[in-house]
Coordinates of C-alpha atoms in Angstrom, one line a residue:
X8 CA 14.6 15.2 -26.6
X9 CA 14.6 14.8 -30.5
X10 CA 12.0 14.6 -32.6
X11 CA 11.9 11.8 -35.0
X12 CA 13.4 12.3 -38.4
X13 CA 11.7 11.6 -41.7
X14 CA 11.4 7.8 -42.8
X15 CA 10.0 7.7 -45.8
X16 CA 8.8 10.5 -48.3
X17 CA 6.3 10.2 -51.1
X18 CA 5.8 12.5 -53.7
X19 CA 2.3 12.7 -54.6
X20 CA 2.1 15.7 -56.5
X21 CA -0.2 16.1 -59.5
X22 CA -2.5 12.9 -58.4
X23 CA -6.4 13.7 -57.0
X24 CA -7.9 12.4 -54.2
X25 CA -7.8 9.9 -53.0
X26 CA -4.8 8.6 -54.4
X27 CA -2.1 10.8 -52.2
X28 CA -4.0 8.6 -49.1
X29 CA -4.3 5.3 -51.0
X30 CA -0.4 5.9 -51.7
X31 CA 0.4 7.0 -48.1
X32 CA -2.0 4.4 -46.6
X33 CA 0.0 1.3 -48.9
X34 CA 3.4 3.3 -48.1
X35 CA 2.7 3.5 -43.8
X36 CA 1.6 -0.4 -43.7
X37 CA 5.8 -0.8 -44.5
X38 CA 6.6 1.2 -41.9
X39 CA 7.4 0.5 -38.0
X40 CA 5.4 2.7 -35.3
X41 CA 6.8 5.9 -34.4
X42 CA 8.4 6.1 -37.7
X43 CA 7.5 9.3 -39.9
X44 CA 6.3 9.4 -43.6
X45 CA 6.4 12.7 -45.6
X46 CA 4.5 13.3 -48.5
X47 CA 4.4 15.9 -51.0
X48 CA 0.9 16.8 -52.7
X49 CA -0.8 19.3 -54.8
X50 CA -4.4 18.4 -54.6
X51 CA -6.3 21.4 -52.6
X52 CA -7.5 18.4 -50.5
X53 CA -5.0 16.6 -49.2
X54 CA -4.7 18.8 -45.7
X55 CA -8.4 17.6 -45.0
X56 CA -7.9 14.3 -46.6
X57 CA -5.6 13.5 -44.4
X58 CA -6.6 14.9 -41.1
X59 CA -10.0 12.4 -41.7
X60 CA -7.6 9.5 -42.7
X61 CA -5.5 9.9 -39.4
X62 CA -8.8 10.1 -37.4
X63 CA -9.8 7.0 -38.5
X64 CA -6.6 5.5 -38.8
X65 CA -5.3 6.4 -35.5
X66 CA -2.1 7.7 -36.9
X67 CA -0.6 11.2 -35.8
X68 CA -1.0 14.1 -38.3
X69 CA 2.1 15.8 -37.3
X70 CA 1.9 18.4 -39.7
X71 CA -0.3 19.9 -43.1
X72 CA 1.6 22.6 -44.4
X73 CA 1.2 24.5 -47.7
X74 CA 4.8 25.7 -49.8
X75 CA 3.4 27.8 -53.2
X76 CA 1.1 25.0 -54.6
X77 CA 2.8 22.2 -52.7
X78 CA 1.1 20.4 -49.4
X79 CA 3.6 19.0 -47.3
X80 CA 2.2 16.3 -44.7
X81 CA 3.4 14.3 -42.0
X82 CA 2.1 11.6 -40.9
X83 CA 3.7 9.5 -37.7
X84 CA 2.7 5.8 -37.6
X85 CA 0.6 4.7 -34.4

């Protein structure tokens, strides 16, 4: 079994809390469940950010990793 590819990515990179979520949040809403959004951030914060936003949300962080000074996040839709 395969694991869903990327949907949608979103390039968040220079922007501060919260707007990487506010993006991501508007960006998800457009999207179909099960479907995957990527987004790209520098902001020291967006691996916690998003881990609080998916607990509320009840969307899947499927991963927070960091590249350099990039954040890569994936975020599955419920």
């Amino acid at each position: 079994m395969t694991e869903p590819s990327i949907t949608q990515e979103l390039d968040t990179s220079g922007l501060l809390c919260p707007l990487p979520v506010l993006k991501a949040r508007r960006a998800l809403n457009t999207m179909h469940s099960g479907q995957r959004l990527r987004v790209i951030a520098t902001d020291a914060k967006a691996p916690g950010d998003f881990a609080a936003f998916c607990e509320q949300s009840g969307d899947l962080l499927v991963e927070a990793s960091q590249d350099g000074e990039r954040f890569r996040i994936v975020v599955q839709k419920r």
